[in-house]
mmCIF file of C-alpha atoms and ligand atoms in Angstrom:
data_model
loop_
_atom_site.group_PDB
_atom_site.id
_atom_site.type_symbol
_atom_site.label_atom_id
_atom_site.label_comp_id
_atom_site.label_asym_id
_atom_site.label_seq_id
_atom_site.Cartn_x
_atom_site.Cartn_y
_atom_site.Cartn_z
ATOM 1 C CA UNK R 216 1.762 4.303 -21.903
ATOM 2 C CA UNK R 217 5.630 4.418 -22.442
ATOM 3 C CA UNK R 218 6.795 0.708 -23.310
ATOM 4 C CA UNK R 219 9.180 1.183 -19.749
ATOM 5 C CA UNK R 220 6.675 -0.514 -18.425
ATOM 6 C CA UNK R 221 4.825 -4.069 -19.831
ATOM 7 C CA UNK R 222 1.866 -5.179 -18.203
ATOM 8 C CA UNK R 223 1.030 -8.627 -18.277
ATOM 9 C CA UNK R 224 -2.210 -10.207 -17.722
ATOM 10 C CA UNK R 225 -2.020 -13.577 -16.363
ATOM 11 C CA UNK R 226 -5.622 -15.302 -14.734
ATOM 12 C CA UNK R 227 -6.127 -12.970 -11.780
ATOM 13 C CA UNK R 228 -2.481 -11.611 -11.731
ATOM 14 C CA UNK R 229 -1.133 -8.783 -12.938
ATOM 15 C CA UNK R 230 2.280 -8.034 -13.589
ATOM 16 C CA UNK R 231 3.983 -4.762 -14.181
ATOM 17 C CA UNK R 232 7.695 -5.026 -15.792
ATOM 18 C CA UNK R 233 9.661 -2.194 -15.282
ATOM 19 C CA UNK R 234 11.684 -2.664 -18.910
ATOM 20 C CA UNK R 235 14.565 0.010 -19.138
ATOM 21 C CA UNK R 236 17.488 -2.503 -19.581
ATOM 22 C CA UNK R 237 19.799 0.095 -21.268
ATOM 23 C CA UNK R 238 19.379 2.519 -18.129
ATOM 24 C CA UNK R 239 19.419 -0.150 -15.662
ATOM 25 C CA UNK R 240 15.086 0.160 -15.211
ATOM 26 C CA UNK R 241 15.556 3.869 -13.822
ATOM 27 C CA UNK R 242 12.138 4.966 -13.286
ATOM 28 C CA UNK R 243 11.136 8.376 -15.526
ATOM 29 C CA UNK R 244 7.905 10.573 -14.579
ATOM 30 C CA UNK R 245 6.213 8.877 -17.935
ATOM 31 C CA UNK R 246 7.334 5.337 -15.840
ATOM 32 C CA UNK R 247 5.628 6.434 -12.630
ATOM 33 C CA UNK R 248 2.592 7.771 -14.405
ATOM 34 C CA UNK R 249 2.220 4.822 -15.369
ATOM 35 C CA UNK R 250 2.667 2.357 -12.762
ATOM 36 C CA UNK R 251 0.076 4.648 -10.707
ATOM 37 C CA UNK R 252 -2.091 4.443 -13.458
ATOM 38 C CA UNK R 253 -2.219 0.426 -13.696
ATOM 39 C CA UNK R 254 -2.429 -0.175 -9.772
ATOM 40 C CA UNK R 255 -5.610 2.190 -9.667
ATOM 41 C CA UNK R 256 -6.818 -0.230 -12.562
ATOM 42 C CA UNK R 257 -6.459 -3.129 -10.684
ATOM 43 C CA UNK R 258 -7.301 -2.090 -7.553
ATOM 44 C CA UNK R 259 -10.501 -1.237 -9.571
ATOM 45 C CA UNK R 260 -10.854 -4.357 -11.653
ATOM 46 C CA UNK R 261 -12.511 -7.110 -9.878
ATOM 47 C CA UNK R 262 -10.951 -9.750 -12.144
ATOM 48 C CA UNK R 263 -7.589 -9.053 -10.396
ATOM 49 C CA UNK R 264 -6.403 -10.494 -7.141
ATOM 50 C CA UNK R 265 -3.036 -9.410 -7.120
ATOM 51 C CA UNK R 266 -0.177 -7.250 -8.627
ATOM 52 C CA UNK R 267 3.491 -8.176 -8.975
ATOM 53 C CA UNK R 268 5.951 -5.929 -9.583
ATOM 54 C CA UNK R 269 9.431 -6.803 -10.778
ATOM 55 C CA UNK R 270 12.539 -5.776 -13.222
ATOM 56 C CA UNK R 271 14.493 -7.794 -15.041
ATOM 57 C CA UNK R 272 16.860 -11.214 -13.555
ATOM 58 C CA UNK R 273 19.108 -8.949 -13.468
ATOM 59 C CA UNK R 274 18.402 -5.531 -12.310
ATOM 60 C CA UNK R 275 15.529 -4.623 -10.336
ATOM 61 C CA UNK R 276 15.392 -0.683 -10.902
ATOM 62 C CA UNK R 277 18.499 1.787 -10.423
ATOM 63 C CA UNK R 278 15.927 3.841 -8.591
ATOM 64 C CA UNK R 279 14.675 7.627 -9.798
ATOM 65 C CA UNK R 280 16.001 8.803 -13.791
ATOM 66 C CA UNK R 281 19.097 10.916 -11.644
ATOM 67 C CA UNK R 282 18.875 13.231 -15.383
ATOM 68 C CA UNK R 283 15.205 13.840 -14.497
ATOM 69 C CA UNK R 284 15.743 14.592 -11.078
ATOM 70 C CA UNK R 285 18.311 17.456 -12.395
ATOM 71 C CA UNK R 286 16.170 18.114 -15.559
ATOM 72 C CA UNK R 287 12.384 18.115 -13.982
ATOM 73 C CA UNK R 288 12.256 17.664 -10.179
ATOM 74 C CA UNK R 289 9.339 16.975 -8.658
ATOM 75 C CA UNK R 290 7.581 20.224 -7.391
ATOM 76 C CA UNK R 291 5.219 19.060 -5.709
ATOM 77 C CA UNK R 292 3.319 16.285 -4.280
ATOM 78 C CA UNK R 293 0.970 16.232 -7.272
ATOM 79 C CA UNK R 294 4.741 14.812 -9.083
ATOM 80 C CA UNK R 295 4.135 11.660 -10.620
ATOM 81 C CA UNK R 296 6.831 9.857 -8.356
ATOM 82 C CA UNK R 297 4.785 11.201 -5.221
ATOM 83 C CA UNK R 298 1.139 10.240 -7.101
ATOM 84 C CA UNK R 299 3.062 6.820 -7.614
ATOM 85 C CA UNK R 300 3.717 6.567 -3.474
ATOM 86 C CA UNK R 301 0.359 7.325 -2.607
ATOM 87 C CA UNK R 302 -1.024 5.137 -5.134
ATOM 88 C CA UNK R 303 0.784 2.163 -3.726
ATOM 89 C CA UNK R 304 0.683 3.177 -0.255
ATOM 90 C CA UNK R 305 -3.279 2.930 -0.586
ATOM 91 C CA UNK R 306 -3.344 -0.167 -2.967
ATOM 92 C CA UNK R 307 -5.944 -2.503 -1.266
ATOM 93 C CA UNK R 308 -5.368 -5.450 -3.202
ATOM 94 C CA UNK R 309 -1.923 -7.589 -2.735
ATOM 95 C CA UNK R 310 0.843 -6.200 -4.295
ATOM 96 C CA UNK R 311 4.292 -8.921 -4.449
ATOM 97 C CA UNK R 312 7.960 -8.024 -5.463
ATOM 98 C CA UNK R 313 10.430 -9.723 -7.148
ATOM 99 C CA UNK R 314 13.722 -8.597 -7.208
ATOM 100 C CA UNK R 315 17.182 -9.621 -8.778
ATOM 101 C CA UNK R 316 20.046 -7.204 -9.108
ATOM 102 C CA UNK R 317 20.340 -3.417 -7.998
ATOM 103 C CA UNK R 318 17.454 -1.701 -6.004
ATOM 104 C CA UNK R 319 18.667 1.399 -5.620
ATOM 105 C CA UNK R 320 16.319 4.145 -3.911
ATOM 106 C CA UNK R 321 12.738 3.849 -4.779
ATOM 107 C CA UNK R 322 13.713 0.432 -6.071
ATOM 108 C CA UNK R 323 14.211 -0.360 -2.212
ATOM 109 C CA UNK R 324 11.764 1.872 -0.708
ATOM 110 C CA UNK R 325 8.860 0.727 -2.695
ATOM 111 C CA UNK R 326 9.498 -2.795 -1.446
ATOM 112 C CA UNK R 327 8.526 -1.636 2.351
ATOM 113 C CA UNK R 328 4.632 -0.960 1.058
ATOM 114 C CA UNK R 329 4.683 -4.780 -0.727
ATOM 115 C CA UNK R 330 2.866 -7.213 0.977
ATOM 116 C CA UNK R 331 5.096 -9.991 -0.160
ATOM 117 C CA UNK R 332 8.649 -9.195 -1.099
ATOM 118 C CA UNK R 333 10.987 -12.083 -2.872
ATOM 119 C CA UNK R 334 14.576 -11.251 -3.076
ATOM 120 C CA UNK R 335 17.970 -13.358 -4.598
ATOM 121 C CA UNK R 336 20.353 -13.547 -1.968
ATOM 122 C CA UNK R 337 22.605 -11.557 -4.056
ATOM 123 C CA UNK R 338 20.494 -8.604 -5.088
ATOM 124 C CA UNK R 339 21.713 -5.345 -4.349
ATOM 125 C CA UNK R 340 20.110 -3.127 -2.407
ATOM 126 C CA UNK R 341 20.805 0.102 -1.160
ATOM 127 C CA UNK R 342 19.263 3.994 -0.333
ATOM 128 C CA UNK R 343 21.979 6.355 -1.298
ATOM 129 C CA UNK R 344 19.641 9.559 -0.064
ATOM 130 C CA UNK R 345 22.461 11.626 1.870
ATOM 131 C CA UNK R 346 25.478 10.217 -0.560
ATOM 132 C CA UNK R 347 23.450 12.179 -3.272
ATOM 133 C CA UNK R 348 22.819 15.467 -0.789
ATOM 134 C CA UNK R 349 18.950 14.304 -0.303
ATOM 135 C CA UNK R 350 16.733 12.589 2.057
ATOM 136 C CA UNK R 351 14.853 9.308 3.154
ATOM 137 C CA UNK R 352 11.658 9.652 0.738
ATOM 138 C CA UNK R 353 8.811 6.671 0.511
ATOM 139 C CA UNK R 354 8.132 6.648 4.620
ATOM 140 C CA UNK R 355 11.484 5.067 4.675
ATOM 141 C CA UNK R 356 12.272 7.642 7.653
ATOM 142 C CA UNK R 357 10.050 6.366 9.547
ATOM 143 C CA UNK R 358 9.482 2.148 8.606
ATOM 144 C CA UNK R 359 13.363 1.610 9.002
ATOM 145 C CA UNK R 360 14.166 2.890 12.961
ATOM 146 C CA UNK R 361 10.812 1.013 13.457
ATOM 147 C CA UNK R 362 11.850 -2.367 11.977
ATOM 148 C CA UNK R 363 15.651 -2.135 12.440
ATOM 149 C CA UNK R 364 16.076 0.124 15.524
ATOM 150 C CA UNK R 365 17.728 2.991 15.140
ATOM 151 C CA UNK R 366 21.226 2.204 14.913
ATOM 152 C CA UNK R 367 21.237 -0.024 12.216
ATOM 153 C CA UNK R 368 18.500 2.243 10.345
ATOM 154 C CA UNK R 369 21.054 5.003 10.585
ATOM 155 C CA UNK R 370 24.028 2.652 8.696
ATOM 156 C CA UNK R 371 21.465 2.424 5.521
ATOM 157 C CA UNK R 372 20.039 5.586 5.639
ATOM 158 C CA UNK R 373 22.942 7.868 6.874
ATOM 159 C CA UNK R 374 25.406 6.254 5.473
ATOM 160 C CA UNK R 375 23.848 4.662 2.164
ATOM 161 C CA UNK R 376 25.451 1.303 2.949
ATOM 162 C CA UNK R 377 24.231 -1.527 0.686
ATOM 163 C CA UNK R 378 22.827 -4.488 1.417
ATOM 164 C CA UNK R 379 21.844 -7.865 -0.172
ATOM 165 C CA UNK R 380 19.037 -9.930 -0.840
ATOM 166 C CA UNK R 381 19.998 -12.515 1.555
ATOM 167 C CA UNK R 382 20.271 -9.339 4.541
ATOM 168 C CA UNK R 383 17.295 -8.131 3.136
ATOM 169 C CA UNK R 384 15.224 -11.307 4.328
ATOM 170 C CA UNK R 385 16.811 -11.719 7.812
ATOM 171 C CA UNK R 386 16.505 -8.027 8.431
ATOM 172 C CA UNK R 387 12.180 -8.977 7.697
ATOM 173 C CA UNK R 388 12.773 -6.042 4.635
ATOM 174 C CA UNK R 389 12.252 -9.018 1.673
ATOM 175 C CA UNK R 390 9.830 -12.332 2.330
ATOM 176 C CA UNK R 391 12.628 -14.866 1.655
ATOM 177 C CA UNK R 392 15.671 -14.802 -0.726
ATOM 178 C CA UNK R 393 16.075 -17.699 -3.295
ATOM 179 C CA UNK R 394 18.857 -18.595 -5.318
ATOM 180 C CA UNK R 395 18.931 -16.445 -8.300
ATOM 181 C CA UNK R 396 16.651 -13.773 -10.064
ATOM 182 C CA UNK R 397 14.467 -16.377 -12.069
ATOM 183 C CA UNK R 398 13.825 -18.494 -8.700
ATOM 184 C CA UNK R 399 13.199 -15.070 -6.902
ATOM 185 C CA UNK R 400 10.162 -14.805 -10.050
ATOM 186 C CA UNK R 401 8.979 -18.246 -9.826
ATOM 187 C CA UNK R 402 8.415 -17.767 -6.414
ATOM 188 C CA UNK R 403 6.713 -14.299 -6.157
ATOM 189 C CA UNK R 404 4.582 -15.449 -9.211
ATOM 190 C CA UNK R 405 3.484 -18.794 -7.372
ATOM 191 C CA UNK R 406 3.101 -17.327 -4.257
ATOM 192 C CA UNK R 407 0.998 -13.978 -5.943
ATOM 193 C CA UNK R 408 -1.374 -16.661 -8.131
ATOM 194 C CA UNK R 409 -2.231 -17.756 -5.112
ATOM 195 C CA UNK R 410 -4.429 -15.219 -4.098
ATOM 196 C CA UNK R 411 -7.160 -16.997 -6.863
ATOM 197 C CA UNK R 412 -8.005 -19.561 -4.538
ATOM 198 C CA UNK R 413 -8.797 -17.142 -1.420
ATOM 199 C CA UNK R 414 -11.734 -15.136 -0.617
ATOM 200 C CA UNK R 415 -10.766 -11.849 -2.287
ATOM 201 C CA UNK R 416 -13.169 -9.514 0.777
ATOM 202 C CA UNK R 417 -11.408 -11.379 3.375
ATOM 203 C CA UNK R 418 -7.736 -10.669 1.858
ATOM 204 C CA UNK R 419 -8.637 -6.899 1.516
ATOM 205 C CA UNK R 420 -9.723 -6.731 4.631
ATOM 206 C CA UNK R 421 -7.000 -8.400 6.117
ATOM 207 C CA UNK R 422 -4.623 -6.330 4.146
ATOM 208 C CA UNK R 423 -6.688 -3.210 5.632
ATOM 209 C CA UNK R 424 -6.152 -4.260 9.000
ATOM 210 C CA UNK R 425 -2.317 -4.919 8.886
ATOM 211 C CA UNK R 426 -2.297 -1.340 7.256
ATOM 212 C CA UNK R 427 -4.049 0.182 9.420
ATOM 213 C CA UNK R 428 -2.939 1.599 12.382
ATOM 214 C CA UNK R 429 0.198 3.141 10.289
ATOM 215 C CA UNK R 430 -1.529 4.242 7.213
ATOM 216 C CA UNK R 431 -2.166 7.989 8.698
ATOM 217 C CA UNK R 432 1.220 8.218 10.209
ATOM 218 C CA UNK R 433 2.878 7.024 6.704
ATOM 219 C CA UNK R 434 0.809 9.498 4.646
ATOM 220 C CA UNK R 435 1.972 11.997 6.814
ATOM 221 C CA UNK R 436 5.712 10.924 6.798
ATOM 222 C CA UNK R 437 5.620 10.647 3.062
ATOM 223 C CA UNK R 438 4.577 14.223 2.235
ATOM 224 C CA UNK R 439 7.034 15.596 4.910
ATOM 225 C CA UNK R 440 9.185 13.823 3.805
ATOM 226 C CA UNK R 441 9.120 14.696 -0.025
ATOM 227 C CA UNK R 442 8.243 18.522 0.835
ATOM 228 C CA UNK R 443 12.110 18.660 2.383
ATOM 229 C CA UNK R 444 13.330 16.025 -0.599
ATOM 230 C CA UNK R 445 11.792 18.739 -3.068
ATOM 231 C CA UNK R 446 13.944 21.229 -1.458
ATOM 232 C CA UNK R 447 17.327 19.229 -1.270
ATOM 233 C CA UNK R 448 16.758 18.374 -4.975
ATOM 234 C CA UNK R 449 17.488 22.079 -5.537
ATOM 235 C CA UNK R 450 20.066 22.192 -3.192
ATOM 236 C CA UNK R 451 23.789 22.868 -4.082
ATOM 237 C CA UNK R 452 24.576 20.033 -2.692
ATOM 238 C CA UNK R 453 22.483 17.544 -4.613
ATOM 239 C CA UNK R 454 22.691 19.516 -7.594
ATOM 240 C CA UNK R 455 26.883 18.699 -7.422
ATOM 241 C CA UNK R 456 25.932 14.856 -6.356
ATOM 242 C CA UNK R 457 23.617 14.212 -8.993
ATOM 243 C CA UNK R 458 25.675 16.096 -11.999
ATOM 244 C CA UNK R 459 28.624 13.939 -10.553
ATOM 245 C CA UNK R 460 26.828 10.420 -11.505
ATOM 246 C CA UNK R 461 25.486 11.943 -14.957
ATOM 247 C CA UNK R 462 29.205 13.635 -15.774
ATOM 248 C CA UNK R 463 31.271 10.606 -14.425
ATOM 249 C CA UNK R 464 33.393 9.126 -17.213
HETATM 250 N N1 LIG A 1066 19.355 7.432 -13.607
HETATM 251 C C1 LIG A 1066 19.704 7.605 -14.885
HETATM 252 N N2 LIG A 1066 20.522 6.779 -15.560
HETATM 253 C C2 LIG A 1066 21.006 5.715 -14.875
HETATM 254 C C3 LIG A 1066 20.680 5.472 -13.534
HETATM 255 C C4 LIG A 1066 19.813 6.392 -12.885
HETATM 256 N N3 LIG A 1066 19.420 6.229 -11.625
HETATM 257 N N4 LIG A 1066 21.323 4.368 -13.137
HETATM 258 C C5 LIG A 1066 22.001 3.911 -14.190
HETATM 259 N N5 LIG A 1066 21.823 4.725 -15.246
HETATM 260 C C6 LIG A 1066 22.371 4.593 -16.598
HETATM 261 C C7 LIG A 1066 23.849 4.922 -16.628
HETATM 262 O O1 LIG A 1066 24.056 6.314 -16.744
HETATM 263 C C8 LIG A 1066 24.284 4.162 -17.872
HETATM 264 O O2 LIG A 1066 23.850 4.874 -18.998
HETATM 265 P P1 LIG A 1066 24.837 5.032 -20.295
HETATM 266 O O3 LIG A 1066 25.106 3.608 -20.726
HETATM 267 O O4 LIG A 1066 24.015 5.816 -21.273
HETATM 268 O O5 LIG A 1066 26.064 5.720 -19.781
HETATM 269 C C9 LIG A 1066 23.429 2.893 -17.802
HETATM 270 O O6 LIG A 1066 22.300 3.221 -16.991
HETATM 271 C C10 LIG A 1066 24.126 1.717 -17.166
HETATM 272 O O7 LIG A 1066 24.550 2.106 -15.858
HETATM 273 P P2 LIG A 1066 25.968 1.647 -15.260
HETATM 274 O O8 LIG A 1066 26.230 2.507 -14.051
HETATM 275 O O9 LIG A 1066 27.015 1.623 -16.330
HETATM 276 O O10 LIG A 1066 25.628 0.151 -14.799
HETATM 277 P P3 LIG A 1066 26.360 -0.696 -13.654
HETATM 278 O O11 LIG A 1066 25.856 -2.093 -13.843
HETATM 279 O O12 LIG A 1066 27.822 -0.456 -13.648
HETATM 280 O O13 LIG A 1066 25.773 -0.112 -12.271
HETATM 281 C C11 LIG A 1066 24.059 0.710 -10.788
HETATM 282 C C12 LIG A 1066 24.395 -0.230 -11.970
HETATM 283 C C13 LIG A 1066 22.551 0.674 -10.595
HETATM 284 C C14 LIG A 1066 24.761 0.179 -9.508
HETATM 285 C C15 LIG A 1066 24.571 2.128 -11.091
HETATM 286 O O14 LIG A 1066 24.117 2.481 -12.399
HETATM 287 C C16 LIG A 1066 24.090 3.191 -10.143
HETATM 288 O O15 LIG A 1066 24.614 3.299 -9.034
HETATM 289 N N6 LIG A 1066 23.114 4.009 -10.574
HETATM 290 C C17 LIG A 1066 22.654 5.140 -9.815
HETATM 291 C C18 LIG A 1066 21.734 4.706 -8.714
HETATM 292 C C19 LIG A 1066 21.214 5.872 -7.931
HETATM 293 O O16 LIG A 1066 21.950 6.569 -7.281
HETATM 294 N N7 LIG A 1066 19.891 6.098 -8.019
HETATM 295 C C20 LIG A 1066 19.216 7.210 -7.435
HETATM 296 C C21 LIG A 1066 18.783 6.900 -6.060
HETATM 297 S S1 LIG A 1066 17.881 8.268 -5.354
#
């Protein structure tokens, strides 16, 4: 377990801490290992009833290590980033966000498989995909035309415009936004403890349900999508974008 991530244990609720502060949280393949590894665990463990995932108050995650993306890309869909996606994207118990800062990438994409998702008004979001010569990864192709429409879908994920925490809620993206990154914490944590006091079958199976009709259709999305994001990451293109951020003085 790399100490990127802390897990904490509190009653039935278990939070995972991505902890990278001098590289602004990005997430390495050791990071996403690991966060696969710990939802399986508490999806398994029947003395959880909830996971929250969250950064610091004030940086969510900077999205994917850009050096490991030029160093190690993912090959395949056995990569821990895509074991990561499929691991949350099946997670049966609740899973909450709390976010505060930059959520770059992943660090927004993940939030559209949380069940509950609290934001501060001014985190900043954003899915620079195309700006960095790649693609939509996470289902993000497919969830944003869907809850968006198209047009406004195509501003965040053709053009990479960011957004904040405040957009985030009215757009139905994030739960609610609070004021700043600790009340954004409070909130998910209250709101995830929750989940002690109901029936744990019934929330699974409630969770199942809302899942369910898209589940298939998301799979699918995700490994089409990452089969072409594989491809980009070799691509001249991304290759020039990525070097760029890593070379900028
Ligand atoms: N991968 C690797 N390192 C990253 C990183 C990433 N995604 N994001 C930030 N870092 C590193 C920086 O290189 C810097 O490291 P250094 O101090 O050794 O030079 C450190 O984290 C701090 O980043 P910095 O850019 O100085 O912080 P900032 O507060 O000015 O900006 C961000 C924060 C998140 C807005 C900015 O770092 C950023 O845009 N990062 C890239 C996001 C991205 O494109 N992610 C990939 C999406 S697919």
């Amino acid at each position: 377990m790399t100490d990127a991530i802390t897990l904490e244990r509190e009653r039935g609720l278990l939070t995972l801490r991505l902890n990278r502060p001098d590289k602004k949280n990005a997430l390495t393949r050791a990071m996403y290992s690991d966060m696969a590894q710990a939802l399986k665990q508490a999806d398994a463990d029947p003395e959880i009833n909830a996971v929250l995932i969250t950064g610091s108050s004030e940086c969510f995650t900077a999205g994917n290590d850009i050096a490991d993306f030029l160093e190690q890309p993912p090959s395949n869909l056995d990569s821990p980033v895509f074991q990561f996606m499929l691991t949350l994207l099946e997670c049966r118990k609740p899973v909450i966000a709390a976010v505060a800062g930059a959520a770059v990438g992943i660090g927004t994409t993940l939030l559209l498989h949380c069940d509950l998702v609290y934001v501060s008004r001014d985190a900043r979001l954003r899915m620079p995909f195309v700006n960095l010569g790649l693609c939509p990864e996470f289902g993000s192709s497919l969830i944003l035309p869907r809850l968006l429409g198209h047009a406004k879908a195509a501003e965040l994920l053709l053009l990479g415009e960011g957004f904040s925490g405040e957009q985030a809620a009215q757009w139905g993206i994030a739960t609610q936004a609070l004021g700043s990154g600790e009340e954004a914490l409070a909130k998910a944590r209250e709101m995830a403890l929750r989940f002690e006091s109901l029936p744990p079958e019934a929330v699974r199976i409630s969770k199942q349900l809302m899942k369910a009709q898209d589940r298939e259709q998301l799979r699918k999305a995700i490994e089409e999508e990452g089969a072409l994001f594989i491809q980009r990451l070799r691509s001249p293109e991304a290759i020039a974008a990525l070097s760029g951020f890593i070379n900028r003085t």
